[in-house]
Coordinates of C-alpha atoms in Angstrom, one line a residue:
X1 CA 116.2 31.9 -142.0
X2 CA 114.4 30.8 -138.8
X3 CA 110.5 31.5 -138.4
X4 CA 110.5 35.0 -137.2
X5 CA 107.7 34.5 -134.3
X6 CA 110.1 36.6 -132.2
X7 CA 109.3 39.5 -134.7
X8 CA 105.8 39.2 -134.9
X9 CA 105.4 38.8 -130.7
X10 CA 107.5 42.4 -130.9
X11 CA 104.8 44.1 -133.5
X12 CA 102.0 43.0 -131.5
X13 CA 103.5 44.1 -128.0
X14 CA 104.2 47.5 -130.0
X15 CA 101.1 48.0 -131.5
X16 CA 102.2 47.3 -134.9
X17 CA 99.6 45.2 -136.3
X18 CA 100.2 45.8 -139.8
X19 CA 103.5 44.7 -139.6
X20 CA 102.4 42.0 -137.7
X21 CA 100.1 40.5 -140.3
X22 CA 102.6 41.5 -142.6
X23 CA 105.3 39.2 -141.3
X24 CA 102.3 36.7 -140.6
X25 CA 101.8 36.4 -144.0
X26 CA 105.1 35.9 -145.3
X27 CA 105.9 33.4 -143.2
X28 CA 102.7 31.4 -143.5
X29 CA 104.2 31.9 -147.4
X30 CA 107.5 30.8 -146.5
X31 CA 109.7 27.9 -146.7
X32 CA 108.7 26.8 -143.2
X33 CA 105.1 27.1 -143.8
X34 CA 104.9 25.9 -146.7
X35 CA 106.7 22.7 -145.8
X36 CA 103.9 21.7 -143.6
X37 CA 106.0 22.5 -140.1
X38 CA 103.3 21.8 -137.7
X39 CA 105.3 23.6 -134.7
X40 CA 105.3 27.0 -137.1
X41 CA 101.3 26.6 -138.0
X42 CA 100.6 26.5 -134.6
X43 CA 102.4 29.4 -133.5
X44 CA 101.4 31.3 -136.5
X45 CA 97.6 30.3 -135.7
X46 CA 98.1 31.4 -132.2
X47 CA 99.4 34.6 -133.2
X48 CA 96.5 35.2 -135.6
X49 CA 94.2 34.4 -132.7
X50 CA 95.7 37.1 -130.6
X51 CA 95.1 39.8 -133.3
X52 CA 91.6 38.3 -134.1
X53 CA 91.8 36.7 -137.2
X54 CA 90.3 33.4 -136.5
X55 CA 89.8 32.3 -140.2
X56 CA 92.7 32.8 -140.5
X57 CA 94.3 31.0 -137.7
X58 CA 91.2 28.4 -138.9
X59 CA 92.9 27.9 -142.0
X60 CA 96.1 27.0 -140.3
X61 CA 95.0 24.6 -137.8
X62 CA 92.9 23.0 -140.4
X63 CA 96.1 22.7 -142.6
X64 CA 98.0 21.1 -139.6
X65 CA 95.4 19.0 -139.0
X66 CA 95.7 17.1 -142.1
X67 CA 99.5 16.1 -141.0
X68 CA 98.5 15.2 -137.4
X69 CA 94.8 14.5 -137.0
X70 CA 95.1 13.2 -133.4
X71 CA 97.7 15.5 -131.7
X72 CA 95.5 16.6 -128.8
X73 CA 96.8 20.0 -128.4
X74 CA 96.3 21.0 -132.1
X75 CA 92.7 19.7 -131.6
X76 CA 92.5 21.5 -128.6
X77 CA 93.4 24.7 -130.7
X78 CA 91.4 24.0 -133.1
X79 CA 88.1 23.9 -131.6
X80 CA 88.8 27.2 -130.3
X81 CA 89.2 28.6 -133.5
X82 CA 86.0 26.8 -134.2
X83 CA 84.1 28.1 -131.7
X84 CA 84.9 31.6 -132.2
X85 CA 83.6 31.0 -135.8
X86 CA 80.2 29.8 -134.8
X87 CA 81.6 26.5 -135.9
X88 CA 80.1 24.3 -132.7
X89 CA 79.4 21.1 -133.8
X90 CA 83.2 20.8 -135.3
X91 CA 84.5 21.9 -132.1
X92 CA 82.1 19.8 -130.0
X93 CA 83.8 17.2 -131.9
X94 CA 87.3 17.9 -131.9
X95 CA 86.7 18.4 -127.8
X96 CA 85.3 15.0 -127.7
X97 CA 88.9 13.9 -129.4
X98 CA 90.6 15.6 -127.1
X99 CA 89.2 14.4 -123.6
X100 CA 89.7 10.7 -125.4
X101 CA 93.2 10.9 -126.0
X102 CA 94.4 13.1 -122.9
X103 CA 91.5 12.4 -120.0
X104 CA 93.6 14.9 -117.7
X105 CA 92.9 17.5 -120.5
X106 CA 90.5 19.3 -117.6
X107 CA 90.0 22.9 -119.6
X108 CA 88.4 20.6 -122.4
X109 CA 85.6 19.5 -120.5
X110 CA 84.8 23.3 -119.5
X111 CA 85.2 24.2 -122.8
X112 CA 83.1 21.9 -124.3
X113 CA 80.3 22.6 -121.5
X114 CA 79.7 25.8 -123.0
X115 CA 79.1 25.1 -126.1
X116 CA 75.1 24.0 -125.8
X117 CA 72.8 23.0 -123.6
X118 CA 73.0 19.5 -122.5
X119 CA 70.0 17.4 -121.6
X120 CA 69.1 14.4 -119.2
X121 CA 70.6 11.7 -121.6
X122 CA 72.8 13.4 -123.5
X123 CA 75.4 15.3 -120.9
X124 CA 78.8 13.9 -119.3
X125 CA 77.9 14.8 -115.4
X126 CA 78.4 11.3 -114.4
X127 CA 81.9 10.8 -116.0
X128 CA 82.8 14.3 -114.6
X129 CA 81.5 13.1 -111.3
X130 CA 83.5 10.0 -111.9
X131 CA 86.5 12.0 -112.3
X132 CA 85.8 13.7 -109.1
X133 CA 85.9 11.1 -107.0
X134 CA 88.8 9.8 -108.3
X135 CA 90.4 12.8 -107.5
X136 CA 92.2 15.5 -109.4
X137 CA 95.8 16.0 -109.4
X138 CA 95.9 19.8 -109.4
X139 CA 93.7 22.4 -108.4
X140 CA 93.7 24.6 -112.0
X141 CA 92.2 21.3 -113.3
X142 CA 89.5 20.7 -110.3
X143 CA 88.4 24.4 -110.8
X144 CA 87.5 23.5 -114.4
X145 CA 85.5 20.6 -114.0
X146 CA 83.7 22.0 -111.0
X147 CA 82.7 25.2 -113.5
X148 CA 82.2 22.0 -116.5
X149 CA 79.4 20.6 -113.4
X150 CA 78.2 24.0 -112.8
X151 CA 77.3 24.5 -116.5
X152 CA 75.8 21.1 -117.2
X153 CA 73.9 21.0 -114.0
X154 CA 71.9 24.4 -114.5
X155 CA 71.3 23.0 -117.6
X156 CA 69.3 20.3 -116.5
X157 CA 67.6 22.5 -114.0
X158 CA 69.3 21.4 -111.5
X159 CA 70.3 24.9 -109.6
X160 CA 71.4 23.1 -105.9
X161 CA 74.0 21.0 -107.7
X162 CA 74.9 23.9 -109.7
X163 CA 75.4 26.2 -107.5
X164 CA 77.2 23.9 -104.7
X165 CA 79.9 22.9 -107.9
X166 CA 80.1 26.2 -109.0
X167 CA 80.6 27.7 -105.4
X168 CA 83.6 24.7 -104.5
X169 CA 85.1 26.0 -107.8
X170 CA 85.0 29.8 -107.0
X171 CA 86.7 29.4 -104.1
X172 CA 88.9 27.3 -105.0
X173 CA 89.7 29.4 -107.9
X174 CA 90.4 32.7 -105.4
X175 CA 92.3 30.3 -103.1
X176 CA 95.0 30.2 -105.8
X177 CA 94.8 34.2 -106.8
X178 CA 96.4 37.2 -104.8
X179 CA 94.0 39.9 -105.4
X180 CA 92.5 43.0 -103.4
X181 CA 89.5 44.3 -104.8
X182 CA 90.2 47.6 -103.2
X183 CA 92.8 48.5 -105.2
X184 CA 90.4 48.1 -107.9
X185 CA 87.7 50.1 -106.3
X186 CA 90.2 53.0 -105.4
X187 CA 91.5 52.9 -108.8
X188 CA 87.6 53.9 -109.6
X189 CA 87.6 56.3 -107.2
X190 CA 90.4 58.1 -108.3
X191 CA 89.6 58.1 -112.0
X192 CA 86.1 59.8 -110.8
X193 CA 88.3 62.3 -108.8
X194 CA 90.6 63.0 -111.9
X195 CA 88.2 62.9 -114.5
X196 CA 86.0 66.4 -113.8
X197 CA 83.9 68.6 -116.5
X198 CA 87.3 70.8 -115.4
X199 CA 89.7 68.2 -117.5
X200 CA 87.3 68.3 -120.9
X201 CA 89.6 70.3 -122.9
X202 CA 88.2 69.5 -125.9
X203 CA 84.7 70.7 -127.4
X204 CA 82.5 68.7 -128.9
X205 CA 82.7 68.9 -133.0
X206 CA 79.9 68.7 -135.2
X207 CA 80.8 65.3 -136.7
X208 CA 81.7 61.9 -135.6
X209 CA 85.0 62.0 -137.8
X210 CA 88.4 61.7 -136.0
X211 CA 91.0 62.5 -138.4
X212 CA 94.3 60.5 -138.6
X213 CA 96.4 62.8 -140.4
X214 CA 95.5 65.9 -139.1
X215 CA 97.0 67.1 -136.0
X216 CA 94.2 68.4 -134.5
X217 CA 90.3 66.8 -134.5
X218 CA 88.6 68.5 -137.4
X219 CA 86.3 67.6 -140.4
X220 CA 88.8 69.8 -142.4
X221 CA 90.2 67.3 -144.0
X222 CA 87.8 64.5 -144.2
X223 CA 87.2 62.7 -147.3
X224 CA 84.5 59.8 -147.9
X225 CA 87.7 57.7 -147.9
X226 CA 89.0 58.3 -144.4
X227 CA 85.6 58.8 -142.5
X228 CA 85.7 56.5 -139.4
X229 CA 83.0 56.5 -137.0
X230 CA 83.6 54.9 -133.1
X231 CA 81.1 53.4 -130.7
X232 CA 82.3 52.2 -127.7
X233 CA 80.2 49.1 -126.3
X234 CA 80.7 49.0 -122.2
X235 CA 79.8 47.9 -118.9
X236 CA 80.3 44.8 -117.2
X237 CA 81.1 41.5 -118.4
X238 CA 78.1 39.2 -119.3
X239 CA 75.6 42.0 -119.5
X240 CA 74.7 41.9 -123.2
X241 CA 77.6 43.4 -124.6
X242 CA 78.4 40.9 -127.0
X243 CA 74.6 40.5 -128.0
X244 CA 74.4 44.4 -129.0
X245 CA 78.3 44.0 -130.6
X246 CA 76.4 41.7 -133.0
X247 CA 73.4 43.7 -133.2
X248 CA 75.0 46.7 -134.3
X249 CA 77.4 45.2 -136.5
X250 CA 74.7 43.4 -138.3
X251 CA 74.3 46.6 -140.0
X252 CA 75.6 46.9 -143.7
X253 CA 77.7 50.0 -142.6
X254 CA 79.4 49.0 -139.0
X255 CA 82.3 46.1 -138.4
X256 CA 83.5 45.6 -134.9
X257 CA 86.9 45.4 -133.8
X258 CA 86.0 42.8 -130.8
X259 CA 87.7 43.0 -127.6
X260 CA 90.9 44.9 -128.2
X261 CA 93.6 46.3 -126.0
X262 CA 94.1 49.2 -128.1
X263 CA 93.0 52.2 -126.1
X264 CA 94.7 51.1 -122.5
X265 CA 98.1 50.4 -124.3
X266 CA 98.1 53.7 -125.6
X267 CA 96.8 55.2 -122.7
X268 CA 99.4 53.0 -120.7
X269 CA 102.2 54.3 -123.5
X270 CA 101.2 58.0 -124.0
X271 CA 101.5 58.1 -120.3
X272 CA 105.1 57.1 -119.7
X273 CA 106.1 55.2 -116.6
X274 CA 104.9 55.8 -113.5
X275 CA 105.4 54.0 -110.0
X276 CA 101.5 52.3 -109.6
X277 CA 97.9 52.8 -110.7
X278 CA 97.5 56.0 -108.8
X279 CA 99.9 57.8 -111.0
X280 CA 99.1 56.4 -114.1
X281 CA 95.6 58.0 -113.3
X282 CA 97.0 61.4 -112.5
X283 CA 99.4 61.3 -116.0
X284 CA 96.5 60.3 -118.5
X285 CA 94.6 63.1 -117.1
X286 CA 97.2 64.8 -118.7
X287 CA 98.3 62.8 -121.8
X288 CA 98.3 64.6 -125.7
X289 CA 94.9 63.7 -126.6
X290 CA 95.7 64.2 -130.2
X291 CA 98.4 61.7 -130.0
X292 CA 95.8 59.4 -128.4
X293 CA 93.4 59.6 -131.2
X294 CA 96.0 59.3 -133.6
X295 CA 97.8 56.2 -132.2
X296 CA 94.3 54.7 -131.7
X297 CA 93.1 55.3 -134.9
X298 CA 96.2 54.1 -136.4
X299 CA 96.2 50.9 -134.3
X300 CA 92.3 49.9 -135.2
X301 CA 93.0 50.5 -138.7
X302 CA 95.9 48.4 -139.1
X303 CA 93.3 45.8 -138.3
X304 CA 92.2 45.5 -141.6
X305 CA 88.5 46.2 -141.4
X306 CA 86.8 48.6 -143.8
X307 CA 83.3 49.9 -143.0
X308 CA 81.8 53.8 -142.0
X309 CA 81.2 52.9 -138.6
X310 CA 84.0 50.6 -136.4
X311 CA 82.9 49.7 -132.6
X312 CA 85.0 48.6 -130.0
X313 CA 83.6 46.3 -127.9
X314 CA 85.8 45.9 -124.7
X315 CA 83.4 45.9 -121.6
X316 CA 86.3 47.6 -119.4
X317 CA 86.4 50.8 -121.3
X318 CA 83.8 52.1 -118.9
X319 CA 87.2 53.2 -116.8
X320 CA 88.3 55.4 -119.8
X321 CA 85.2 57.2 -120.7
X322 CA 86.7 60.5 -119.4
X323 CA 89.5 60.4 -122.2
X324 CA 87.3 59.2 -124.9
X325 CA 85.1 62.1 -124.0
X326 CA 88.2 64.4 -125.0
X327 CA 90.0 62.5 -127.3
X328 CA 87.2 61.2 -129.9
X329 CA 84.4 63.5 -128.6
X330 CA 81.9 62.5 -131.4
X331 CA 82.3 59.0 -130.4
X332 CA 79.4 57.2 -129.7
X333 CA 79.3 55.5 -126.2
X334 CA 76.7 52.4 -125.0
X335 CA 76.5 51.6 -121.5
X336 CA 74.7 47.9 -121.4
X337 CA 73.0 47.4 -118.0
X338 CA 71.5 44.2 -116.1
X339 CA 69.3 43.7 -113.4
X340 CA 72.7 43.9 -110.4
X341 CA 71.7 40.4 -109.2
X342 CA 71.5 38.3 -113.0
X343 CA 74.9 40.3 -113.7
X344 CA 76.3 39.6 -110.6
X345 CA 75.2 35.8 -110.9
X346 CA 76.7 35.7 -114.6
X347 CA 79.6 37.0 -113.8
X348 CA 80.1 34.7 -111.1
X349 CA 79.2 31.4 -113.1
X350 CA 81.8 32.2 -116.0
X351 CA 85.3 31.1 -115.8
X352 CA 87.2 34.0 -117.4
X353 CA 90.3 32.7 -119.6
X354 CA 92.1 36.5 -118.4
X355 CA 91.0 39.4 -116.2
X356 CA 88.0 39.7 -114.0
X357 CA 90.1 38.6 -110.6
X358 CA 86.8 40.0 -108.6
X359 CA 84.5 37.6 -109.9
X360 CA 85.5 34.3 -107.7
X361 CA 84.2 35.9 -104.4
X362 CA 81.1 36.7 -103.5
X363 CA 82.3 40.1 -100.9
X364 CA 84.5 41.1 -104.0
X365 CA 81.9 40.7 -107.0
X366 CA 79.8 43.2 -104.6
X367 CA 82.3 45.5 -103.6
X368 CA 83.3 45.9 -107.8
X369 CA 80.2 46.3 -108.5
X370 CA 79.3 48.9 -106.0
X371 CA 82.2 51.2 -107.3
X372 CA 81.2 50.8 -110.7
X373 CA 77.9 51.6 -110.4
X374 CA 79.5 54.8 -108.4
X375 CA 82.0 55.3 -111.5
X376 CA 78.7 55.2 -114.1
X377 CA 76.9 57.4 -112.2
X378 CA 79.8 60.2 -112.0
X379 CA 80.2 59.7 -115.8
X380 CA 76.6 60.4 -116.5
X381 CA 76.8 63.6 -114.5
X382 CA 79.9 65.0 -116.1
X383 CA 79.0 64.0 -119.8
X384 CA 74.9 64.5 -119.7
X385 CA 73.3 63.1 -122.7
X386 CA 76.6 61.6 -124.4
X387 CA 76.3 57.7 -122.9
X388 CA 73.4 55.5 -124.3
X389 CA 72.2 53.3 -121.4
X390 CA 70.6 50.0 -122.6
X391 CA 68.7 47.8 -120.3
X392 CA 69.3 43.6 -121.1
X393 CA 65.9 43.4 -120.0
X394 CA 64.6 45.2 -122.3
X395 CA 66.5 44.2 -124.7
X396 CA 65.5 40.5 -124.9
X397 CA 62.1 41.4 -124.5
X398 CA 61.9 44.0 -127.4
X399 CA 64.9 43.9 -129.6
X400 CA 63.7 46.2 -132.5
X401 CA 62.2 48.7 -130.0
X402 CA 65.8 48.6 -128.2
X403 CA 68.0 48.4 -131.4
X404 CA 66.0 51.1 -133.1
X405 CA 67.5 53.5 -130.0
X406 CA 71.0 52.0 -130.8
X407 CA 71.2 52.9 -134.6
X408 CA 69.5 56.1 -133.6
X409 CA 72.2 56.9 -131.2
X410 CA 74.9 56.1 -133.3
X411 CA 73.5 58.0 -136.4
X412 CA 72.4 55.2 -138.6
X413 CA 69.4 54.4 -140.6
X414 CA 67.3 51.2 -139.4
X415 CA 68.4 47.8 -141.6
X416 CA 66.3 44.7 -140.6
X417 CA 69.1 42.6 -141.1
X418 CA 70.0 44.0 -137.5
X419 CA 67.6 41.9 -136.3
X420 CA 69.0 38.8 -138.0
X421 CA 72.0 39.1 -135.9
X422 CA 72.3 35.0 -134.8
X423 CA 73.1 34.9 -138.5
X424 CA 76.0 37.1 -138.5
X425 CA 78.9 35.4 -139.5
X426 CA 82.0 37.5 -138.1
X427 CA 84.0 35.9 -135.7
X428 CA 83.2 36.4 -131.7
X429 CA 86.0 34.9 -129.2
X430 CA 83.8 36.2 -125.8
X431 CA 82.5 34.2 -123.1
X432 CA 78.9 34.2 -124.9
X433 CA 80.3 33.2 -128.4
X434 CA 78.0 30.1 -127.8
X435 CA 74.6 32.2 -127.1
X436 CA 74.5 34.6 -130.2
X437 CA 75.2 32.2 -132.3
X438 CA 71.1 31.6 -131.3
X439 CA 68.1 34.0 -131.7
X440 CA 66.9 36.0 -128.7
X441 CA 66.0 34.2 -125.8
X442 CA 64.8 35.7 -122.1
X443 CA 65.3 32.6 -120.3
X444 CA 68.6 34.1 -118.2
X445 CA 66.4 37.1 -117.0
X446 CA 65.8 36.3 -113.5
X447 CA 68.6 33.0 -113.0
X448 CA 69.8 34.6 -109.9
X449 CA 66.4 33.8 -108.2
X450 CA 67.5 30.0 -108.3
X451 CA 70.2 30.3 -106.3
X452 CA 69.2 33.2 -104.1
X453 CA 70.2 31.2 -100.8
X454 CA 73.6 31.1 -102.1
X455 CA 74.5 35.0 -103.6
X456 CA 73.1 36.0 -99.8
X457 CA 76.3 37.6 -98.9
X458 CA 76.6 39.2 -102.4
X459 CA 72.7 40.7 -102.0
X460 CA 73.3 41.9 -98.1
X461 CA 76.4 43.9 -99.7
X462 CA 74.5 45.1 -102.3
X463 CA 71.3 46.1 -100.7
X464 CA 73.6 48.1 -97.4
X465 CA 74.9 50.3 -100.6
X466 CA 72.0 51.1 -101.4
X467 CA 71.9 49.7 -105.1
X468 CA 68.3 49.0 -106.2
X469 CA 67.6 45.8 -106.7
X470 CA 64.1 46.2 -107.4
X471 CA 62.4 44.0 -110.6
X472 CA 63.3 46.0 -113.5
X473 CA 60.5 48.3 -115.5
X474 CA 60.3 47.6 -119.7

């Protein structure tokens, strides 16, 4: 029987994650994974990274490993295992391999320039340099090793060289995308349009328990056993997201999901085809919100985590607030917030694996951010007191006064360990895996300032929208 990858790529596409660790399982079990076919623990590991098990795809690649210690690629795949683990130094190492045995192997060099900060004798600017002048063969690979300078050079406090690296890699990095931002910032527009007190169906309940076998959201039949509790973490990428995700799941009673797809591919499903984004908006206005909870619910715990209290942490869900507002009403929402400028900067500095198109140009990264902050504000007026705004500011500069408003919010008595959360040892496979791996640090409040000549464009659009970009007040 051939290694049914083909049937596990179909459970995931569907939504069938049990299944899919299902057949994951039986054929790392198998006669092909048990004879040590590296080609089949590879694509098993991969497929166990796309569902978020990264001990498990560890385990694999560790296993493969053994029967080809220098294969680049498995190296490669390992170290981002490793990294999502907290494992750096391992992945540090296996990068190290890599660049060693394929040079051209550009993405490592990012990769492994985001791992820690570097210092005046111990970073690799002058072989990237090197490489530089040399001149690299395609532009995918000269984008990553102007974003590897980028990184190293702000870590030596060296913002001009950072920032003139970073900048020939942005553009560089739009020059090969075809992307209008204002499809993205209609798309906002119209989801603010669509999404009115007038399309909240469903009252609030008087608990945060979303039933998944009852048709209808009740606490009628809710058991100790089948209790589930939601918070959504949102807002923009590299805002604190991931830091509060840890946070919060720090706590004995809470496990997070990660960055999932699971509420867009049922919104996307529930909603049937439709001819472009427009549509698609109009039809989940309209969409059987029962099914939606149910096929969410169903999806998330097929995942395989048991705990009171489950948050999803995808940063983008700030589009869907309006249908989590009716289709999980007692969910608990939390809106991270940055001073525009640092989150603008951050975003712009990050080299995203998927998604984010807008951050590469400085107009665009404005013009997103403008509508979003337009989209936040509408959801704040149509759902008063339901979205917990968090400030990174404050944050980093009192966690437990900040974390104690988090708990609070989501209805759950104040732990310590919460504010152990560097030690938390669940996987994280963001772009600040890295940074909460470490205790709290404030030394990103502000960056933007370093490079203020440069994000000039992105401040002028700002500023004639009217956003405040005033110091913000602890």
């Amino acid at each position: 029987m051939p290694p049914p990858l083909p049937d596990i790529d179909r459970a995931i596409a569907e939504g069938h994650i049990a299944r899919a660790r299902s057949l994951l399982g039986a054929a790392e079990g198998g006669p092909f994974g048990q004879a040590g076919d590296i080609v089949l623990l590879q694509g098993l590991a991969e497929r166990y990274i796309q569902l978020g098990l990264f001990r498990e795809a560890d385990g694999l690649y560790q296993k493969a490993l053994k029967l080809a210690p220098n294969d680049a690629g498995l190296l490669y795949n390992a170290a981002t295992a490793a990294v999502a683990l907290g494992k750096m130094k391992e992945a540090e190492l296996w990068l190290d391999k890599v660049i060693t045995a394929r040079p051209g192997d550009y993405d490592a060099y990012y990769n492994r320039a985001t791992l820690r900060r570097w210092g005046e004798d111990d970073n690799h600017i002058e072989a990237m340099e090197q490489l530089l002048k040399a001149g690299i063969p395609d532009h995918k690979g000269a984008v990553q090793l102007f974003y590897a300078l980028a990184k190293e050079y702000e870590d030596l406090g060296k913002p001009e060289q950072s920032f003139g690296h970073l900048q020939r890699g942005a553009n560089l990095r739009a020059s090969m995308m075809r992307y209008d931002v204002r499809q993205d910032v209609e798309t906002m527009a119209k989801i603010a349009e669509v999404f009115t007190p007038h399309s909240r169906h469903i009252p609030a309940t008087d608990s945060g328990i979303y039933d998944t076998d009852s048709a209808t959201l009740s606490t009628t039949n809710a058991t100790p056993e089948n209790r589930t509790k939601l918070v959504f973490i949102v807002g923009l990428p590299r805002t604190g997201t991931t830091l509060v995700d840890r946070i919060l799941s720090s706590h004995t009673e809470v496990a997070s999901l990660g960055e999932i797809s699971d509420l867009a591919s049922t919104i996307v499903r529930l909603a049937g085809p439709v001819q472009n984004r427009m549509e698609l908006i109009e039809k989940s206005a309209e969409i059987n919100i029962v099914s939606l909870s149910k096929q969410y619910a169903k999806s998330t715990s097929e995942r395989g985590l048991d705990a009171p209290v489950l948050i999803d942490k995808t940063p983008a869900n700030f589009l869907y607030l309006g249908i989590i507002a009716r289709a999980m009403p007692d969910a608990r929402i939390v809106h991270l917030k940055r001073h525009p400028l640092d989150a603008c900067y951050a975003i712009y500095k990050t080299l995203f694996r998927m998604g984010y198109p807008y951050s590469y140009r400085l107009d665009q990264l404005a013009d997103y951010y403008i509508a979003y902050e337009k989209l936040m504000t509408h959801w704040h007026e149509v759902m008063p007191g339901q979205i917990l705004d968090l400030q990174y500011e404050n944050l980093v500069q009192d966690t437990e006064a900040e974390a104690r408003k988090l708990l609070a919010h989501c209805g759950l008595e104040w732990q310590d360990g919460v504010l152990a959360f560097h030690e938390n040892t669940s996987p994280s496979a963001t772009a600040s895996a890295a940074q909460v791996r470490r205790p709290v640090y404030s030394s990103s409040i502000g960056r933007w300032r370093d490079h203020a000549a440069g994000l000039e464009p992105l401040i002028e659009r700002l500023a004639t929208a009217g956003i405040a970009l005033d110091e913000v007040a602890a």
